[in-house]
Coordinates of C-alpha atoms in Angstrom, one line a residue:
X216 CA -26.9 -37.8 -48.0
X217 CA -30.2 -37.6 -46.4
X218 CA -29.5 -36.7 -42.8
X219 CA -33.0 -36.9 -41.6
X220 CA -32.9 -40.2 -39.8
X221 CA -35.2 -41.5 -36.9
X222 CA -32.7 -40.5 -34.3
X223 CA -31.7 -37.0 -35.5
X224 CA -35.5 -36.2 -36.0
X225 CA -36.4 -37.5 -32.2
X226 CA -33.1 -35.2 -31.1
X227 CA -34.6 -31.8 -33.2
X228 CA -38.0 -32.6 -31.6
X229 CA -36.2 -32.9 -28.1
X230 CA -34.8 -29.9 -29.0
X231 CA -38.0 -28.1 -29.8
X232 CA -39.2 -29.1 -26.6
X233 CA -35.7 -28.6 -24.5
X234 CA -35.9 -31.9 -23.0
X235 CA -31.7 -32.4 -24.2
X236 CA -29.0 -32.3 -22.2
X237 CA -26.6 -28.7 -22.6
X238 CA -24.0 -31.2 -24.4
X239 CA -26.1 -33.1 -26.7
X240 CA -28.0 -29.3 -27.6
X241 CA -24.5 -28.1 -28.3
X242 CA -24.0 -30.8 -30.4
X243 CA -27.2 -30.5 -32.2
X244 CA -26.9 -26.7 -32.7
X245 CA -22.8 -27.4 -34.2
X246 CA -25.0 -30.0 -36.6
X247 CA -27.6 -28.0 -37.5
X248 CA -25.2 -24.8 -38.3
X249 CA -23.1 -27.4 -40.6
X250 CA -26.6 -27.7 -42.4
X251 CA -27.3 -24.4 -42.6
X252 CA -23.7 -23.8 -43.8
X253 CA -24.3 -27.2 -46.6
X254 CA -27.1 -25.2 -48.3
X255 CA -25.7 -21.4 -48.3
X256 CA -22.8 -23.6 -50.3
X257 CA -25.2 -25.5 -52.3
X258 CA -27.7 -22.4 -53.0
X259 CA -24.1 -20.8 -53.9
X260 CA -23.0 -23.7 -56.2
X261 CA -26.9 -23.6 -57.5
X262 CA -26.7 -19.7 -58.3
X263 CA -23.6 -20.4 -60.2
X264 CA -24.5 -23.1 -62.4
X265 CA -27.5 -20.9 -63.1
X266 CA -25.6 -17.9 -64.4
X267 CA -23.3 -20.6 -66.6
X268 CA -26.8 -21.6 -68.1
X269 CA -26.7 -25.1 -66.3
X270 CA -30.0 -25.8 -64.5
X271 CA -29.9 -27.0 -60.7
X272 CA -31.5 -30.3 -59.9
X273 CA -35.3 -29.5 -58.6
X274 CA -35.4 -30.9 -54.9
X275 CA -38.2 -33.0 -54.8
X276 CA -41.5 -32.3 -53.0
X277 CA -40.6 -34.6 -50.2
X278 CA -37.3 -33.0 -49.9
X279 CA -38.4 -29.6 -50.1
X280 CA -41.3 -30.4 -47.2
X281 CA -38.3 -31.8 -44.8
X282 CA -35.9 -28.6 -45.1
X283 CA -38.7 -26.5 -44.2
X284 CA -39.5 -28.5 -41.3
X285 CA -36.2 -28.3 -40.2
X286 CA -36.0 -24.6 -40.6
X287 CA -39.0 -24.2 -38.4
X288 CA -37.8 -26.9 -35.9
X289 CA -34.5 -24.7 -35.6
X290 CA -36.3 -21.2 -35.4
X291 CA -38.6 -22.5 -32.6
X292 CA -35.8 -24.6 -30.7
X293 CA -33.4 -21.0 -30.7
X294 CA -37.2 -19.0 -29.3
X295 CA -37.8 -21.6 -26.5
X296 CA -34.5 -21.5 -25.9
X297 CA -33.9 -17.8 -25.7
X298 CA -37.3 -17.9 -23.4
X299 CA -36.1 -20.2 -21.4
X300 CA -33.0 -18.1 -20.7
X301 CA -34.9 -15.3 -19.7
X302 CA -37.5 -17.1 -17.4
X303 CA -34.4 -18.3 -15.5
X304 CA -32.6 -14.8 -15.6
X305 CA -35.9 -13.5 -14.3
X306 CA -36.6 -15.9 -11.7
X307 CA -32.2 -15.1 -10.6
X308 CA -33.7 -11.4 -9.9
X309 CA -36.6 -12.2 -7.7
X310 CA -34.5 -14.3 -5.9
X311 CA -31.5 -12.0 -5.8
X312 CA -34.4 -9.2 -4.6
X313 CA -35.9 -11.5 -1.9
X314 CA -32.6 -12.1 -0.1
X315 CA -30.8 -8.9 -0.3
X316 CA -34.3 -7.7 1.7
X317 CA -33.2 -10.4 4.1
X318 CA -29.2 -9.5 4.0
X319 CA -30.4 -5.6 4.4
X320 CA -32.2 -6.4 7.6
X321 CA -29.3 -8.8 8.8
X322 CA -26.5 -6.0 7.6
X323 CA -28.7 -2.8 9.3
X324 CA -29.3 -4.8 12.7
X325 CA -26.4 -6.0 13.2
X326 CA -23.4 -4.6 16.0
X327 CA -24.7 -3.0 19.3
X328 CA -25.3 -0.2 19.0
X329 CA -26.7 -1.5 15.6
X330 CA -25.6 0.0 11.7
X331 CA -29.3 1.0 11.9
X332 CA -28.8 3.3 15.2
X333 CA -25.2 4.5 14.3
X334 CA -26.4 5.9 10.7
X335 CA -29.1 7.7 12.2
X336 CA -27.0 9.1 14.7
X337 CA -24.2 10.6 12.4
X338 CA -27.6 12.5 10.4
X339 CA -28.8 13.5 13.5
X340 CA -25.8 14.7 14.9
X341 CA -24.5 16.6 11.6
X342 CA -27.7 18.6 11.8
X343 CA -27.4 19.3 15.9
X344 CA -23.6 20.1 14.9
X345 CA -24.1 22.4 11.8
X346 CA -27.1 23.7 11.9
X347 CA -28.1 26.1 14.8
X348 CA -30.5 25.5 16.6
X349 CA -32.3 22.9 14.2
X350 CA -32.6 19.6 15.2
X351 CA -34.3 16.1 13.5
X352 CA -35.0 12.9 14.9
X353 CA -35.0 10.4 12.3
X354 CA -36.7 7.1 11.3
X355 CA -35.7 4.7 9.0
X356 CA -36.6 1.9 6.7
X357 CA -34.2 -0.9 5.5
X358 CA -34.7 -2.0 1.8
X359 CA -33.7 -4.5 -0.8
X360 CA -30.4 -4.0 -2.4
X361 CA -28.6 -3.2 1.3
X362 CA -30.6 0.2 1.4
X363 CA -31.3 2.2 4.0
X364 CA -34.2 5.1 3.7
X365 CA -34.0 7.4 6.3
X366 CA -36.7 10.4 6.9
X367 CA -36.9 13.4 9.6
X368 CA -38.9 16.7 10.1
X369 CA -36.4 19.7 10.7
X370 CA -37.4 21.7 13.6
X371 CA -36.1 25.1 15.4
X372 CA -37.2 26.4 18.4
X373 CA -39.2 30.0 18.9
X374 CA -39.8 30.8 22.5
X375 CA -41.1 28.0 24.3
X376 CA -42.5 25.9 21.0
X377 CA -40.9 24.3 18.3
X378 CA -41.5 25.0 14.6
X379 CA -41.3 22.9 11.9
X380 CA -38.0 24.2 9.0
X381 CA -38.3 21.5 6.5
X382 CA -37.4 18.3 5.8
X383 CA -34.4 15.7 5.4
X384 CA -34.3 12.3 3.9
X385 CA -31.1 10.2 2.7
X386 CA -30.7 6.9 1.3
X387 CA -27.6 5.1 2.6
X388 CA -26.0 2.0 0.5
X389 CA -24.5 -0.1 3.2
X390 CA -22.7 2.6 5.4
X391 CA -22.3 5.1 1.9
X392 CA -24.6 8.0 1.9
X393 CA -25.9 7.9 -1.6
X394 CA -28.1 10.5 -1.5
X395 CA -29.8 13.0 0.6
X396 CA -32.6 15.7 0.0
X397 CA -32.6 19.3 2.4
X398 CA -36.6 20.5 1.8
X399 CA -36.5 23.9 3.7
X400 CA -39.6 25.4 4.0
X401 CA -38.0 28.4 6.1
X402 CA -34.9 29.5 3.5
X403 CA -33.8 32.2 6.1
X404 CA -32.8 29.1 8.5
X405 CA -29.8 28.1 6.4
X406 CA -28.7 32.0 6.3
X407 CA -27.6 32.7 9.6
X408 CA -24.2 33.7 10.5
X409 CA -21.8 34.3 13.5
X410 CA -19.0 37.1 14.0
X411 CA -15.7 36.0 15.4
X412 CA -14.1 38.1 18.2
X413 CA -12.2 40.8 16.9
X414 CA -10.8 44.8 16.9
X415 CA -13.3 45.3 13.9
X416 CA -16.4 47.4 14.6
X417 CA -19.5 45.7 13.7
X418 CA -22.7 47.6 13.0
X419 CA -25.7 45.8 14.1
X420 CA -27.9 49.0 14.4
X421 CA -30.7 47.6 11.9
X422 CA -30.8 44.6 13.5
X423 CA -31.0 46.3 16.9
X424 CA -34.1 48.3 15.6
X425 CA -35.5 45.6 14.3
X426 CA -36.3 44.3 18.1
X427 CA -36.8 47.9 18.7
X428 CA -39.6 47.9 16.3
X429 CA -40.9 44.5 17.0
X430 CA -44.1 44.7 19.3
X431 CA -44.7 43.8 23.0
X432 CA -46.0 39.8 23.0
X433 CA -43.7 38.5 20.7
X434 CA -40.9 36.2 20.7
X435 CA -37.8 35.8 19.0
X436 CA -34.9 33.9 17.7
X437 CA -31.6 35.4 17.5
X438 CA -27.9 34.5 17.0
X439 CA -25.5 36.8 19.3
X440 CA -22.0 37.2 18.7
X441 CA -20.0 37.8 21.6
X442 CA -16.4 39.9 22.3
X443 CA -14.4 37.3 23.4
X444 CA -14.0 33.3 23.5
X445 CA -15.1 31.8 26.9
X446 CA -14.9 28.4 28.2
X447 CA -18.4 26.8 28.2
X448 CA -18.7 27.2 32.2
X449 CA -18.0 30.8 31.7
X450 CA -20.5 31.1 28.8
X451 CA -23.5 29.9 30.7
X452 CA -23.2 32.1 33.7
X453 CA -23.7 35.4 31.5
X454 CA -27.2 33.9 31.4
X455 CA -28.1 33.7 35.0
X456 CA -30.5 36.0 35.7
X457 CA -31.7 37.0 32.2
X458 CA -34.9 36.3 30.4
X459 CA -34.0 34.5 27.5
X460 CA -32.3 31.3 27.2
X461 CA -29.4 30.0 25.2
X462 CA -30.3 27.2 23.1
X463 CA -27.3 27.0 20.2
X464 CA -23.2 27.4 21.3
X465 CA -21.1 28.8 18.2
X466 CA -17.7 26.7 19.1
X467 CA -14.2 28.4 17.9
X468 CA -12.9 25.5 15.3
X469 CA -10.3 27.5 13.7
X470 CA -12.0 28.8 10.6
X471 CA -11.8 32.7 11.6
X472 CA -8.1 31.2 11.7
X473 CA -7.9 29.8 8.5
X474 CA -8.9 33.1 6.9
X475 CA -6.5 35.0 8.5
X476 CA -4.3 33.2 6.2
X477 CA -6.2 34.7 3.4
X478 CA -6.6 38.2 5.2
X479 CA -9.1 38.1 8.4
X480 CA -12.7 38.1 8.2
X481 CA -14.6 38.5 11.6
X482 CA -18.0 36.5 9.4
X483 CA -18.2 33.0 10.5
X484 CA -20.6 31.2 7.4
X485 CA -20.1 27.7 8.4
X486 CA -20.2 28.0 11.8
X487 CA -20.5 24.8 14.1
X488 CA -21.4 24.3 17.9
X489 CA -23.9 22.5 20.1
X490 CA -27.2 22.4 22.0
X491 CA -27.9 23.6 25.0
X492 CA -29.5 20.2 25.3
X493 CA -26.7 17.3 24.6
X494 CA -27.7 15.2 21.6
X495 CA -27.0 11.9 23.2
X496 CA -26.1 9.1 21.3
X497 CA -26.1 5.3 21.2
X498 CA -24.3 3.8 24.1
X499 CA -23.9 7.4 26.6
X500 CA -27.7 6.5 28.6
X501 CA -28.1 3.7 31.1
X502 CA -30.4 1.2 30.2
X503 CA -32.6 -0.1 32.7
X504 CA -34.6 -3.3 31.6
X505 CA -38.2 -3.7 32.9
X506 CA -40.9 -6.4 32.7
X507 CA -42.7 -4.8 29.5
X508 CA -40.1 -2.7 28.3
X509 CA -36.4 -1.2 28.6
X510 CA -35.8 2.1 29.4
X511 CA -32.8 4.7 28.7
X512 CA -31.7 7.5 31.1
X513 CA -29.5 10.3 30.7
X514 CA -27.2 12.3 32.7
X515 CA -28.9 15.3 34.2
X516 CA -27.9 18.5 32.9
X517 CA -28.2 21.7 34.7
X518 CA -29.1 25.0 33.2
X519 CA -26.0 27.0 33.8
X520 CA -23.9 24.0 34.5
X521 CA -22.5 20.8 33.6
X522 CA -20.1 22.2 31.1
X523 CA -17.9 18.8 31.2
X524 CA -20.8 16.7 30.5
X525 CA -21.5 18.9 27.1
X526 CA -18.2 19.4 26.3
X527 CA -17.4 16.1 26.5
X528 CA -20.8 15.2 24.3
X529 CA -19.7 17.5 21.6
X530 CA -16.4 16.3 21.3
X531 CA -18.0 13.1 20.9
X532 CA -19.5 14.4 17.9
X533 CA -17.0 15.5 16.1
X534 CA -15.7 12.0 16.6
X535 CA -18.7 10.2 15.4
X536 CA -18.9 12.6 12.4
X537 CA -14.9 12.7 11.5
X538 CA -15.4 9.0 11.3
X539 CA -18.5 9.2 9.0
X540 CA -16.2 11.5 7.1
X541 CA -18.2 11.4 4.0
X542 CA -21.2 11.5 4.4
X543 CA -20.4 14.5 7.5
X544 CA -19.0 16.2 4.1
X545 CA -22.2 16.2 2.2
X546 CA -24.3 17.0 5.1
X547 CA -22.3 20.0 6.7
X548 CA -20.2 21.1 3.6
X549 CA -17.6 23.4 3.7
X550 CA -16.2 22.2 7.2
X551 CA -13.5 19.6 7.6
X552 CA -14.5 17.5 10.4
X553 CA -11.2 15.5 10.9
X554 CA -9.6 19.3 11.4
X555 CA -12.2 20.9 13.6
X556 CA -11.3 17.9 15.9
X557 CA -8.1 18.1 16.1
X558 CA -8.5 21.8 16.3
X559 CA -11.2 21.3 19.3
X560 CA -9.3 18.9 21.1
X561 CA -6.0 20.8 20.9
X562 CA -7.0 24.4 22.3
X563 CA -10.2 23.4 24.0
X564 CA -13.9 23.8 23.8
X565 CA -14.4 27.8 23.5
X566 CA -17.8 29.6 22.4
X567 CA -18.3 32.8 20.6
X568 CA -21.6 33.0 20.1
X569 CA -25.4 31.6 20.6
X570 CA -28.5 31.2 19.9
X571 CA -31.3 32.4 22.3
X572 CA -34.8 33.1 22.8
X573 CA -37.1 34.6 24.7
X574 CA -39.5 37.6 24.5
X575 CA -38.4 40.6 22.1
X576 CA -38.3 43.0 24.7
X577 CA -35.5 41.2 26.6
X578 CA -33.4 39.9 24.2
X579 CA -33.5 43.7 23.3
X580 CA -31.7 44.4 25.9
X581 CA -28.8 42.5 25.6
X582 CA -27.7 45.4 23.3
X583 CA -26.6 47.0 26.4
X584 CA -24.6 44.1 27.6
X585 CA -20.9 45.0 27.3
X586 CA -20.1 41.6 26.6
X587 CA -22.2 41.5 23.1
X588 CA -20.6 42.3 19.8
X589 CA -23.4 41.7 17.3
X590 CA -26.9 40.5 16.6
X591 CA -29.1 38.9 13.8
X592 CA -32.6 38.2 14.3
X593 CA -34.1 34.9 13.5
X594 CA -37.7 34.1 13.3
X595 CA -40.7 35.7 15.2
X596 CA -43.7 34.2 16.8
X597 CA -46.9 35.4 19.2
X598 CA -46.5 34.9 22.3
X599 CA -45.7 31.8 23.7
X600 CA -43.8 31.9 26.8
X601 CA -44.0 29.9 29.5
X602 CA -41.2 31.1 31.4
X603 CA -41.1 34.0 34.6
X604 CA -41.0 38.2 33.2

C-alpha cells in the first residue's frame, strides 16, 4: 500500500517547515515511526528470503526515489524541530535573566530600612564587632539571579590617619551569604590577641622594649589588656588625662569562661568588642528631609562618656548579627553570636581590654599603670599626630 498520498505529503512538507499543530506533528511522527518500523520488518523479511536463496522483489526507481525523500523529509523535520526547541529554551533564559535583574532590584529595595541597607549593615557590623579596630564601609551592586555583590576597603587606624588592611567582598543570594573573600594585605591585623583578667603572670617584657626601642616621632597601635573587668563608664575615665586614645573595647562574652571548662586560659583569640566610635545602623539617626537632599544625624558621643549610648549600640549588634546567624558565623568564626548575647545581656557590658593609639613614647608609659596587665604592639607609622603632647 503506497502511503504517499496528496495529503500525507502536504502534512510531511508542513512538517519540514513546522507549520503543524503539536497534535497533528504527534500524529505524524507515530505514522512516520510505523514506517520506519514497516521497513526494519520488510528489510528483515528481505534478509531472510535472501539467506533461504529466494530473491526480494527490486523496488522500483520511483519507489526507491520516494523512501529517500521521506527519509530526508523526517531527518530535517526532527533538526528543525530540535532547533526550534532550543531557540525557544534560549529565548526562556533571556527572559528569565531580564526579569530576575528586575525582581533583584524589587527584592534588595524593598522594607525600610531596605534588604539592601540591612545586608550591608550585618558585614559592616561583623567586622566593627570582630575585628579590632578595623572597620569597612560597604557598597553594593544588585544582580540578576537575586544577587547581591557587595565590596569594601578594610581600614585600621595609626595615630590620627587611617590605613588601608585589605579588602572584603561577599555575594549574598537573597539574604544567604554565598560567598565572601577576606584580601588582607596587612596579615599581622588578623593576629592580635587579648588576655583575660587573671592570677596568672603575664610577661610582656619584649613587647614593652619594643616601644622602648621604637624612636621619638612615631606612632603606634597597640592592644592593652587590663587586670580587671570595668563597666564601660569606668573604662573611659582611665583615659582622662593620657595621651593616647582608646579606639577598640575588648568585651567579656564568656569565652575565658568557656575554657575554664577545659582548664583556664587567660589568651582571648576570638575576641569581640566595639568602637570607640558607635557603628550606627539603619533606623538609630534622625532624618531630617531638606529641599535637595535628606540628611541623617546621630546622637553625640562624648569622649570619656556616654557609656549607655554605646553599650546600648553594641548590644544592638549582637542582635543584628545573632539574627544574621549565618552569615555572622562565616564572617567572625569561632564565636557563637546567639550565646555572646545572651551572655552580654545577662551579666552586663564589661571591658578587658583596648585598642589605642597615640605617640610611642606615651603609650610607653602605660607600662607603669598599675591597672595594665599586658601589651602587644600593632602597627607603626611616622608621625602623624594631631593631638596636644
Amino acid at each position: 500500500m503506497n502511503m504517499m498520498t496528496d495529503d500525507f505529503k502536504r502534512k510531511l512538507q508542513d512538517y519540514k517547515d513546522g507549520k503543524l499543530a503539536d497534535e497533528e506533528r504527534a500524529e505524524l511522527e507515530r505514522e512516520l515511526e510505523k514506517m520506519e518500523l514497516y521497513q526494519s520488518y520488510l528489510d528483515e523479511m528481505m534478509g531472510s528470503e535472501e539467506g533461504k536463496g529466494t530473491k526480494p522483489e527490486a523496488l522500483t526507481a520511483r519507489e526507491e526515489k520516494i523512501h529517500k525523500r521521506e527519509a530526508k523529509l523526517l531527518r530535517k523535520g526532527k533538526w528543525k524541530f530540535r532547533f526550534g526547541t532550543l531557540l525557544t529554551l534560549f529565548s526562556l533564559f533571556i527572559w528569565f535573566t531580564f526579569l530576575s535583574g528586575i525582581g533583584s532590584a524589587i527584592y534588595f529595595s524593598a522594607g525600610e530600612p531596605d534588604v539592601n541597607d540591612v545586608l550591608k549593615d550585618v558585614v559592616e557590623s561583623a567586622i566593627a564587632v570582630g575585628y579590632p579596630n578595623v572597620s569597612v564601609y560597604m557598597s553594593s551592586n544588585s544582580g540578576m539571579y537575586f544577587n547581591l555583590k557587595l565590596n569594601g576597603k578594610m581600614t585600621k587606624r595609626v595615630g590620627d590617619e587611617r590605613v588601608e588592611v585589605g579588602d572584603l567582598s561577599g555575594n549574598f543570594l537573597f539574604s544567604w551569604l554565598r560567598t565572601y573573600d577576606f584580601a588582607w594585605s596587612d596579615q599581622e591585623t588578623n593576629n592580635k590577641f587579648f588576655y583575660f583578667p587573671s592570677d596568672q603572670s603575664i610577661d610582656s617584657s619584649r613587647e614593652w622594649k619594643r616601644l622602648d626601642k621604637l624612636p621619638e616621632g612615631t606612632v603606634a597601635e597597640a592592644y592593652v589588656s587590663y587586670k580587671q573587668l570595668y563597666p564601660t563608664g569606668d573604662f573611659l575615665k582611665l583615659f582622662e588625662g593620657k595621651q593616647i586614645e582608646p579606639l577598640w573595647f575588648a568585651v567579656d562574652h564568656g569565652e575565658a569562661m568557656a575554657k575554664g571548662k577545659k582548664g583556664f586560659d587567660p589568651i582571648i583569640t576570638s575576641p569581640i568588642g566595639f568602637p570607640a566610635y558607635p557603628n550606627w545602623h539603619p533606623g538609630d539617626g534622625k532624618v531630617t528631609k531638606g529641599e535637595r537632599r535628606k540628611t541623617t544625624s546621630y546622637p553625640a558621643i562624648e569622649q570619656y562618656g556616654s557609656a549607655k549610648i554605646r553599650d546600648e549600640n553594641f548590644i544592638k549588634s549582637l542582635r543584628i548579627l545573632a539574627e544574621h546567624k549565618m552569615a555572622a558565623s562565616r564572617l567572625i568564626p569561632f564565636v557563637d553570636m546567639k550565646e555572646s548575647l545572651e551572655y552580654v545581656e545577662k551579666n552586663g557590658v564589661k571591658i578587658y581590654g583596648a585598642v589605642v593609639t597615640g605617640p610611642t613614647k606615651e603609650i610607653l608609659k602605660l607600662k607603669e599603670d598599675p591597672a595594665v596587665s599586658a601589651i602587644r604592639v600593632g602597627k607603626v607609622a611616622l608621625w602623624n599626630w594631631t593631638g596636644e603632647e
